[in-house]
Coordinates of C-alpha atoms and ligand atoms in Angstrom, one line a residue:
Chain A
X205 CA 6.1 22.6 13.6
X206 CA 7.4 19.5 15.5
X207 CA 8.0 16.5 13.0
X208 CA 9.2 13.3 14.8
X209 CA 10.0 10.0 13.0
X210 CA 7.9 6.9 13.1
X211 CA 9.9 4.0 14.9
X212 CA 11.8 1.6 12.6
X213 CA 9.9 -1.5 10.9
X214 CA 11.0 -4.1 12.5
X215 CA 11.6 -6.6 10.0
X216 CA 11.0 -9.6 12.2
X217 CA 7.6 -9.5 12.3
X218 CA 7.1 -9.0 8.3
X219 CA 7.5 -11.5 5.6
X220 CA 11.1 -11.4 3.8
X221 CA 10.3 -10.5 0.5
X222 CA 11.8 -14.0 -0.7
X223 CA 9.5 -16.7 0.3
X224 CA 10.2 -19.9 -2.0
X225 CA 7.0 -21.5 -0.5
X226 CA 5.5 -18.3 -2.3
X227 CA 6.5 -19.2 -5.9
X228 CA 5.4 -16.0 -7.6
X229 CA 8.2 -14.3 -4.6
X230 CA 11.1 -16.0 -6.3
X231 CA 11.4 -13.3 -9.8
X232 CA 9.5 -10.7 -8.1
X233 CA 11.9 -10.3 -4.6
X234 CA 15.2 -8.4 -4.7
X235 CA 17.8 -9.5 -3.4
X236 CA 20.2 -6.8 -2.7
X237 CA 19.6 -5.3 1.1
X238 CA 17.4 -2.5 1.4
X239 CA 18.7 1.3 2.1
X240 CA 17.8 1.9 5.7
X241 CA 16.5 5.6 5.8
X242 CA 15.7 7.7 8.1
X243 CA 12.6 9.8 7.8
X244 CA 12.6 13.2 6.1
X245 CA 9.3 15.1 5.7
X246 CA 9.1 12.7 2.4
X247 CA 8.2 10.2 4.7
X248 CA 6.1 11.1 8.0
X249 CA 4.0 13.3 5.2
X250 CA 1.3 10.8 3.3
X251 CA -2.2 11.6 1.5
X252 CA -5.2 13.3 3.2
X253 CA -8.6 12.1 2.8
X254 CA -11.7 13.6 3.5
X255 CA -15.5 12.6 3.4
X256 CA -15.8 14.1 0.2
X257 CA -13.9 11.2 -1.6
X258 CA -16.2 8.6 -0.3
X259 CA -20.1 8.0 -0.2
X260 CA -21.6 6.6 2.8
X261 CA -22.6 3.3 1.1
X262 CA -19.0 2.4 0.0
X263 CA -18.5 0.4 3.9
X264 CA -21.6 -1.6 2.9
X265 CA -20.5 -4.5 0.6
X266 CA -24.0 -6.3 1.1
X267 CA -25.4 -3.4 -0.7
X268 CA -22.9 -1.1 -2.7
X269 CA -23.4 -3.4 -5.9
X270 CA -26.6 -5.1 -5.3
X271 CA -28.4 -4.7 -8.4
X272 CA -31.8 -7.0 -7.8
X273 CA -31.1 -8.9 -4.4
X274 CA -29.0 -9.5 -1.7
X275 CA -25.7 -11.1 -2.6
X276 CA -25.8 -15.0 -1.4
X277 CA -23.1 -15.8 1.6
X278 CA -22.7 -15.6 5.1
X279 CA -23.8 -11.7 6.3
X280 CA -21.1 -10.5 8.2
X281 CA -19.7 -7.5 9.7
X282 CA -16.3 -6.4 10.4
X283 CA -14.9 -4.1 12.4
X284 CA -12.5 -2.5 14.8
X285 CA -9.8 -0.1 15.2
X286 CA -6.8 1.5 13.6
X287 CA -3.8 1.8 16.1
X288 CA -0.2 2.7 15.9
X289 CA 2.0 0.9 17.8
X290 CA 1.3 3.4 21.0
X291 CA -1.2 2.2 21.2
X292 CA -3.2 5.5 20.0
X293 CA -6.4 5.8 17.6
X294 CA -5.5 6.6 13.7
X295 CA -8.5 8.8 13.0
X296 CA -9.7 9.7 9.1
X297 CA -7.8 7.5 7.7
X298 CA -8.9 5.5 4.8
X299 CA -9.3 1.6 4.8
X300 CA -10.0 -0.1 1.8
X301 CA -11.1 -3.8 1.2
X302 CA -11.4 -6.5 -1.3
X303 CA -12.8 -9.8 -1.3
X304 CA -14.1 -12.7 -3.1
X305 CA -17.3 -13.7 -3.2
X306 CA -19.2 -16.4 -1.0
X307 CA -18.4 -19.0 -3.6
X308 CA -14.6 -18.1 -3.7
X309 CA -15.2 -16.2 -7.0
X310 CA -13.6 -12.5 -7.7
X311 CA -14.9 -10.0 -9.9
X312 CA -11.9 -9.3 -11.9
X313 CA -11.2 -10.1 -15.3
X314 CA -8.1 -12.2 -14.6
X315 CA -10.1 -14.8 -12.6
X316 CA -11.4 -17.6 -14.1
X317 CA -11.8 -20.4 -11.6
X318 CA -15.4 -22.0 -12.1
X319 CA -17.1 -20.6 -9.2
X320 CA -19.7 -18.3 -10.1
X321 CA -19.8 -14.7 -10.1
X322 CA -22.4 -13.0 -7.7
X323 CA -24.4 -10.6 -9.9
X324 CA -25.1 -8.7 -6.5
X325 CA -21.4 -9.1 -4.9
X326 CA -18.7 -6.3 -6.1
X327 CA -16.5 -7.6 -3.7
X328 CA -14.8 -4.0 -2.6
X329 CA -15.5 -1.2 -0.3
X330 CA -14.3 1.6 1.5
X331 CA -14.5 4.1 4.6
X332 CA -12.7 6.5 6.8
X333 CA -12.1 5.6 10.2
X334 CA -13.4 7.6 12.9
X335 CA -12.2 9.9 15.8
X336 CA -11.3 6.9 17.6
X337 CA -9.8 5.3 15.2
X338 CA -13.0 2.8 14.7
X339 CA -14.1 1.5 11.5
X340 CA -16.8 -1.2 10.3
X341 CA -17.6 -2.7 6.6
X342 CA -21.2 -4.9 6.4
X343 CA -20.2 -7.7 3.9
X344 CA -20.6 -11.5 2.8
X345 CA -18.1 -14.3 4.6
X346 CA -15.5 -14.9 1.6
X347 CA -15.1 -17.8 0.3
X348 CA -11.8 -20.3 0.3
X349 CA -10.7 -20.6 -3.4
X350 CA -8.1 -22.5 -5.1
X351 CA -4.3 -20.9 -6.5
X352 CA -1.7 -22.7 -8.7
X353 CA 1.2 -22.6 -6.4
X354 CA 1.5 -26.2 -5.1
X355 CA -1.3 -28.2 -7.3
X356 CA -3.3 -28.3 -4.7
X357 CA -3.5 -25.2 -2.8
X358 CA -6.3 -23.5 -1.1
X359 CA -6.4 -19.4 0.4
X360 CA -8.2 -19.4 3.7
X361 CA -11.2 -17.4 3.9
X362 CA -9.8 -13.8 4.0
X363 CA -10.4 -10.3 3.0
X364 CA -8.0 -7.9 1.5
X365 CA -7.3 -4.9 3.5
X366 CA -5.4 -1.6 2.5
X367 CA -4.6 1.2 5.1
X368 CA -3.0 4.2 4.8
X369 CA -2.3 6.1 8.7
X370 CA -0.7 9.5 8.5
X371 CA 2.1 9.2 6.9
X372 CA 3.7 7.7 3.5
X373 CA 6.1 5.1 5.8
X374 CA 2.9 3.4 7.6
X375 CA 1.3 2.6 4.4
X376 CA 0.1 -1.0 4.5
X377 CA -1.5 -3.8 2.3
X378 CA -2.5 -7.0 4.6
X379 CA -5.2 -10.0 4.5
X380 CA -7.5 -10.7 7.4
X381 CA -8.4 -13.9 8.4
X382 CA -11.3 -15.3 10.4
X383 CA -10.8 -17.5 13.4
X384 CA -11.4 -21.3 13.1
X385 CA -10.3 -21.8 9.9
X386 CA -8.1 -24.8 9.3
X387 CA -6.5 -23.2 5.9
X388 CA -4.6 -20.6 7.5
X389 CA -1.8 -23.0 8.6
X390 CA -2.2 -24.7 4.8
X391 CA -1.6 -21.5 3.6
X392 CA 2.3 -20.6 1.9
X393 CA 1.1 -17.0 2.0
X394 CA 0.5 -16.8 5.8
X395 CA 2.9 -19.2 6.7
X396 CA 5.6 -16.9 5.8
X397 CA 5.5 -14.4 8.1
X398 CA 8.4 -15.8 10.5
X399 CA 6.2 -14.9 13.6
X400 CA 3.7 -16.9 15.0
X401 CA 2.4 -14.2 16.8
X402 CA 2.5 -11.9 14.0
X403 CA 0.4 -15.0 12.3
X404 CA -2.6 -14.9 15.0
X405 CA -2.5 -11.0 15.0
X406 CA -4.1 -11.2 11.0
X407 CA -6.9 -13.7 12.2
X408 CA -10.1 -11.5 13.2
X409 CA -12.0 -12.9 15.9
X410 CA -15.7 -14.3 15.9
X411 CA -17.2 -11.3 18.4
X412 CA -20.7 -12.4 19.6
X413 CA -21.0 -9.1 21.1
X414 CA -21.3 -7.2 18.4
X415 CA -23.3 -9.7 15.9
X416 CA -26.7 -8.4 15.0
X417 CA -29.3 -10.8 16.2
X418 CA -31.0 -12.8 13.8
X419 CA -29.0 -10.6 10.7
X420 CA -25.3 -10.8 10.6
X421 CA -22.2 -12.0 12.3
X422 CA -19.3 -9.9 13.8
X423 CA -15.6 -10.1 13.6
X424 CA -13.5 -8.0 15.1
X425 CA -9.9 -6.8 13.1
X426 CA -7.8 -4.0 15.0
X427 CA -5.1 -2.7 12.2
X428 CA -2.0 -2.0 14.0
X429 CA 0.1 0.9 11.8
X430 CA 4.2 2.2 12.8
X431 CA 3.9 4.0 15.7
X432 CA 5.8 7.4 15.9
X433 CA 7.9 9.1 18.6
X434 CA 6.0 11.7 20.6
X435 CA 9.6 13.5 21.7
X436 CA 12.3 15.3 18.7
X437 CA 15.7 14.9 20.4
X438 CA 18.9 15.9 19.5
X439 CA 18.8 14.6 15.9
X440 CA 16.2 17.2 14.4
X441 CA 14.5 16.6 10.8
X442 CA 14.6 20.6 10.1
X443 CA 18.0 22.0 10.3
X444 CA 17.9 25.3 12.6
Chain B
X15 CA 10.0 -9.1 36.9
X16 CA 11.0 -5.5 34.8
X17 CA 8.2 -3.6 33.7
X18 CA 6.5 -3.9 30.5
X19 CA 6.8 -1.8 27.7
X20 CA 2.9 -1.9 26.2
X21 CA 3.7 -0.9 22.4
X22 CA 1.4 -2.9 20.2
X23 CA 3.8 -5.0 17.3
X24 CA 2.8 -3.4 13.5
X25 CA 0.6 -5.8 11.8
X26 CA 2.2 -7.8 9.0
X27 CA 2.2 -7.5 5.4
X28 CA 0.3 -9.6 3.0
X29 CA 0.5 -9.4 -0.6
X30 CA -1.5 -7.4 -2.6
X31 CA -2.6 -10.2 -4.7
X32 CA -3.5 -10.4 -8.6
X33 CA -7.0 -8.8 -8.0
X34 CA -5.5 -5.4 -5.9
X35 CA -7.6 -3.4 -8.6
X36 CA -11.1 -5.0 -7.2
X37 CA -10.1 -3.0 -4.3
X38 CA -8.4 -0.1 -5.4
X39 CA -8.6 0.7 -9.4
X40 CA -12.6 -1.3 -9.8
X41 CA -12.8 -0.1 -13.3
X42 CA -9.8 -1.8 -14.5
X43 CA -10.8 -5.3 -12.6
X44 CA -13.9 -4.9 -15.1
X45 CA -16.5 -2.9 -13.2
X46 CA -17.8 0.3 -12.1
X47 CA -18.9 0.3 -8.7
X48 CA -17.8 4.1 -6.7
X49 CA -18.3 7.9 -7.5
X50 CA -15.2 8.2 -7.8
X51 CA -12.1 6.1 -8.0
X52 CA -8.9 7.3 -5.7
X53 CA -6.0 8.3 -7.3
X54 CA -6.6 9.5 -10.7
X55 CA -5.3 13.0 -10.5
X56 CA -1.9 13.9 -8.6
X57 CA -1.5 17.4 -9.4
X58 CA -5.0 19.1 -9.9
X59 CA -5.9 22.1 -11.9
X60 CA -4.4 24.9 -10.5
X61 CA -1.0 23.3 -9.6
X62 CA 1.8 25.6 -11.1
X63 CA 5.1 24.4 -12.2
X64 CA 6.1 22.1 -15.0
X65 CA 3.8 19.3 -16.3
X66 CA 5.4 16.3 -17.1
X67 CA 4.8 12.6 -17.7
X68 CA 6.3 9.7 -15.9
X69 CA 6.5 6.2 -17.7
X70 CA 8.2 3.1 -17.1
X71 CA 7.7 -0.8 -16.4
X72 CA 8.1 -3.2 -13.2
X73 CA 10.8 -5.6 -14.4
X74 CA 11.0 -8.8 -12.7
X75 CA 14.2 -11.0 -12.0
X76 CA 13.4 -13.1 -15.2
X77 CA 13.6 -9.7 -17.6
X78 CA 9.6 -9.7 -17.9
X79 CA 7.7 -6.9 -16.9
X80 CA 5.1 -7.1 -14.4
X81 CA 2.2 -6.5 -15.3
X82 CA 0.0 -7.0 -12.2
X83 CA 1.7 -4.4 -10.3
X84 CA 0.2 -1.2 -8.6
X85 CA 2.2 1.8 -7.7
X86 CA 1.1 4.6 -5.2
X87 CA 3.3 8.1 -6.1
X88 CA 3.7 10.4 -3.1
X89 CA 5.0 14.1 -3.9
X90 CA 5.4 17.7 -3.3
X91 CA 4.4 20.5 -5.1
X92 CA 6.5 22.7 -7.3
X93 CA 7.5 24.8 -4.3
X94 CA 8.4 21.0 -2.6
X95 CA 5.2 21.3 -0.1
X96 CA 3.4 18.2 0.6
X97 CA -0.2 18.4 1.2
X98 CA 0.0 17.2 4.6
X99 CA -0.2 19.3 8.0
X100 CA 3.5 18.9 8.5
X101 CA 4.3 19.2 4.6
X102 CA 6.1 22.3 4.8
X103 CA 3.8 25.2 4.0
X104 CA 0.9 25.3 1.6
X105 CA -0.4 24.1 -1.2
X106 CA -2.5 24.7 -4.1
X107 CA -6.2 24.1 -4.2
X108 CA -6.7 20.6 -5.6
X109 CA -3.4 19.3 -5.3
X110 CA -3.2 16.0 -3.3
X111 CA 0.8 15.1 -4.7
X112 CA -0.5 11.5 -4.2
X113 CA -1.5 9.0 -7.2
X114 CA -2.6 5.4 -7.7
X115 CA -0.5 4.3 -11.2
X116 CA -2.1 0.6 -12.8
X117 CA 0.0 -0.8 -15.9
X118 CA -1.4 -2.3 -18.7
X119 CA -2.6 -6.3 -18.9
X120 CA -0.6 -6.9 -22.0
X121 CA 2.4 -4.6 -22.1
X122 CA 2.5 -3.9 -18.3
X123 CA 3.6 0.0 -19.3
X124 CA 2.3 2.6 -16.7
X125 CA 2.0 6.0 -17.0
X126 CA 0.7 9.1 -14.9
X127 CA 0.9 13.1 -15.4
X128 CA 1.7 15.6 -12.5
X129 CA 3.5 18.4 -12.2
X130 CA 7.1 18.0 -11.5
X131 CA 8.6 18.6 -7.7
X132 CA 10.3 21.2 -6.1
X133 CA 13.4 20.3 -3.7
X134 CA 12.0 19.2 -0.4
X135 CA 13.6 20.1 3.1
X136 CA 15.5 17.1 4.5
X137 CA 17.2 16.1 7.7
X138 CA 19.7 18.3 9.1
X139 CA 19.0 20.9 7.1
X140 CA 20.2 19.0 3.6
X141 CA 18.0 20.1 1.2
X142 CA 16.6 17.1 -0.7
X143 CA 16.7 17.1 -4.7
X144 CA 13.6 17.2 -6.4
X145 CA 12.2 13.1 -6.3
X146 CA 9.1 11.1 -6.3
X147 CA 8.2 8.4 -3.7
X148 CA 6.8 5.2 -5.0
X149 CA 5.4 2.1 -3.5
X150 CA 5.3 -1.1 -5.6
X151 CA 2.6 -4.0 -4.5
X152 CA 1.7 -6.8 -7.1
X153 CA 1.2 -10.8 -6.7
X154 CA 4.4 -11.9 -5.0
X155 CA 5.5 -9.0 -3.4
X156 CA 5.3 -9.9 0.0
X157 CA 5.5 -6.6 1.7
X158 CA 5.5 -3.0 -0.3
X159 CA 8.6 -2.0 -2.0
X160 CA 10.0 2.1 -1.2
X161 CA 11.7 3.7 -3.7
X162 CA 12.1 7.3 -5.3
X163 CA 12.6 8.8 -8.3
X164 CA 15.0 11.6 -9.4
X165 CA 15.0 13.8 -12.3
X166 CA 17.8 13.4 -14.5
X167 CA 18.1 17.2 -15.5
X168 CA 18.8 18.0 -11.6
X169 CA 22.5 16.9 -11.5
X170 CA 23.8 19.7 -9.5
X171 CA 20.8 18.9 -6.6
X172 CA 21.2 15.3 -7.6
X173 CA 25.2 15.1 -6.7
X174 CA 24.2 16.7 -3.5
X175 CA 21.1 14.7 -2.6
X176 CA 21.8 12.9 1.1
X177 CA 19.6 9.5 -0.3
X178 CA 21.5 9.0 -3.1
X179 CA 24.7 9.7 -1.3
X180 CA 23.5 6.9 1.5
X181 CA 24.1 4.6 -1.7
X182 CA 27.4 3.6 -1.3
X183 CA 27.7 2.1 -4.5
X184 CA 28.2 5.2 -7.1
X185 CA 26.4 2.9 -10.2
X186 CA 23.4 1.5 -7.8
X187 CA 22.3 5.3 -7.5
X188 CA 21.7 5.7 -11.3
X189 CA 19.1 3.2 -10.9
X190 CA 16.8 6.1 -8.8
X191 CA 17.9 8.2 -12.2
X192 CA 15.0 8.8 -14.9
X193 CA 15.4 8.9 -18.2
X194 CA 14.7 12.3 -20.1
X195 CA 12.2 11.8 -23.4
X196 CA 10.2 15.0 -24.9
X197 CA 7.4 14.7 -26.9
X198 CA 5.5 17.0 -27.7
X199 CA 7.1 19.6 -26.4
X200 CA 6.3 18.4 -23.1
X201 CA 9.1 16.3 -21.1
X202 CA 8.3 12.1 -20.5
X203 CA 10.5 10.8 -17.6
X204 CA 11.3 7.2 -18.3
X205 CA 11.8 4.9 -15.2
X206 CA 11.8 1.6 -14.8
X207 CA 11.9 -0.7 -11.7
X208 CA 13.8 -3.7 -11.9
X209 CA 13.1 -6.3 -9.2
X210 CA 16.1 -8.1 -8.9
X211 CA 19.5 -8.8 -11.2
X212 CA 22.9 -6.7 -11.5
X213 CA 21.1 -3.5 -11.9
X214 CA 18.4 -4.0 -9.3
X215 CA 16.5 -0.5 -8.8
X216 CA 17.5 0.6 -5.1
X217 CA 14.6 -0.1 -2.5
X218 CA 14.5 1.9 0.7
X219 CA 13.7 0.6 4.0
X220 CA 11.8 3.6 5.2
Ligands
FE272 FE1 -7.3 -13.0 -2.4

């Protein structure tokens, strides 16, 4: 079988992984340089999922934990596509998300800051994309919520997002951030990412066309993944 | 004007945050919420080869361990077949060779079982020496860490191995070394990551 590599990260666009704007980065960033490796089957191989490790309700965050109600909040829904940098659909692949909820509150045991907890909101879902590469979750608008970094700093609005593509190298955890919102160039955790481009390319856009009158607002999020060569030359992964 | 090249630019990394279990370990954020949580089982039932147990810590740059991290394992089976279309050949029923790894609020200690690797086919016909693949994410890592782990009682694959050679440094590579515990009969493979300082665990740039 033909194996071909994906094409190198470039750096530029991600955040270095020291970022003292980004306190917590300081112990947590190494500081020796990176291996550069080239990919073996280790690499353009990654996990398979199927519709048999989801449910069909897992995408819908307005409903997956409701337990007497609607969760309160802004009724959203996000979607788009999963590309590689071809340009080309990532079908079946799995896109997870997390969130707080309206009131800027998470579900987790570690978080303590005063807004309340939604007893409807879990704040996570799940889906597989489809043979075009689309996906869409149905959730609440996040709220902002305050960090100790600075004394005074405040996350933008945003939703956690994981993706996984084909292969272990394109594996990706990013935030998505909705158009508008003054925070974003607050924000030490955006504002590290060296490229302004790169910046606007995590905001999803307000998309009127696909709201759902008199129901829930749209934003649109396209999830761009390593794209891969489509021609082995010379240099083959498999000896022969 | 040249033409343009239309290739769309990778989006960028953000960290995974404190709360990356909300998303992808619920139950360990404090609730239960899917079917099934991702992750749980690496090897399956019916994989064959050893069993083993690999333990460790995410040591930061101040000699703490982390203990908000999340790793994802990536592996081969026994006969060093992934269980992908390109993996290599086949695998067993139920084995996925991929696992989501949480460590512990207090202690941040992680654990997981699987079975242990076969050597895997590398470039240019070098064959690789039996390894896991990890990725790290956790508050203040900006963008996922790579890096693999060898088995210590593989020296001969090991010596031969064309990742660690690419280490130029002969004492950096014993950082991608586990340790070799039993108990129980049943070998525990000690690893830990260390973010930063003189023996900083090497990180590939895959
Ligand atoms: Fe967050």
């Amino acid at each position: 079988m033909t194996q071909a590599e994906f094409y190198q990260r470039d750096r530029r666009l991600q955040p270095p992984a020291l970022t003292p704007d980004y306190k917590t980065s300081v112990a947590r960033s190494p500081r020796y340089s990176m291996i550069s490796l080239q990919n073996s089957k280790s690499e353009i191989t990654g996990p398979v999922f199927g519709h048999n490790d989801i449910d069909p309700i897992d995408n819908d965050l307005i409903r997956n934990y409701a337990k007497n109600g609607d969760p309160v909040g802004e009724r959203i829904i996000v979607h788009g596509r999963v590309l590689d940098e071809n340009a080309r659909p990532v079908p079946n692949t799995l896109v997870e998300v997390w969130q707080a909820n309206a009131g800027g509150r998470y579900r987790h045991k570690k978080d303590s800051y005063l807004a309340p907890i939604d007893p409807n909101f879990g704040g996570c879902g799940r889906t597989l994309t489809d043979e075009n590469g689309y996906y869409f979750f149905r959730t609440v608008k996040p709220g902002a919520y305050p960090w100790r970094n600075w004394v005074n700093n405040w996350r933008p609005a945003h939703i956690h997002v994981s993706v996984f593509g084909t292969g272990f190298a394109q594996r990706l955890i990013t935030q998505l951030y909705f158009e508008g919102d003054p925070l974003i160039r607050q924000c030490p955790i955006v504002q590290i990412i060296p490229d302004p481009d790169a910046i606007e390319q995590l905001i999803a856009k307000l998309d009127m066309n696909a709201t759902i009158p008199l129901d829930a607002i749209a934003y649109k999020f396209d999830i761009v993944l390593r794209g891969r060569r489509s021609t082995l030359f010379e240099n083959r992964l498999e000896g022969n | 004007m040249p033409q343009e090249l239309n290739y769309l630019r990778e989006t960028a990394s953000q960290t995974a945050g404190p709360y990356v279990h909300i998303g992808l370990a619920p139950g360990a954020a404090g609730f239960d919420i899917y079917r099934e949580e991702l992750g749980w089982d690496i090897a399956g039932p019916n994989a064959g080869g050893q069993r083993i147990r690999v333990e460790g810590l995410v040591i930061d740059g101040m000699g703490s361990p982390v203990k908000d991290v999340l790793l994802e394992v990536w592996q081969a089976n026994s006969e060093g077949n992934y269980a992908h279309p390109e993996g290599g050949g086949e695998v067993e029923e139920g084995f996925r060779g991929w696992g989501r790894v949480i460590t512990d609020f207090e202690t941040g200690e992680w654990g997981f079982d699987t079975v242990k690797p076969g050597p895997v086919m590398g470039r240019n016909g070098r064959m690789m020496a039996p390894h896991l693949n990890l990725w790290i994410v956790a508050r203040g890592i900006n963008i996922g860490l790579n890096t693999r782990m060898y088995f210590p009682d593989e020296e001969d694959a090991n010596a031969k191995d064309p990742v660690i050679n690419l280490v130029e440094w002969e004492k950096r590579r014993a950082t991608l070394i586990a340790r070799r515990d039993d108990r129980d009969g049943k070998p525990v493979y000690r690893f830990d990551i260390r973010l930063q300082g003189d023996d900083e665990t090497v990180f590939f740039d895959i």
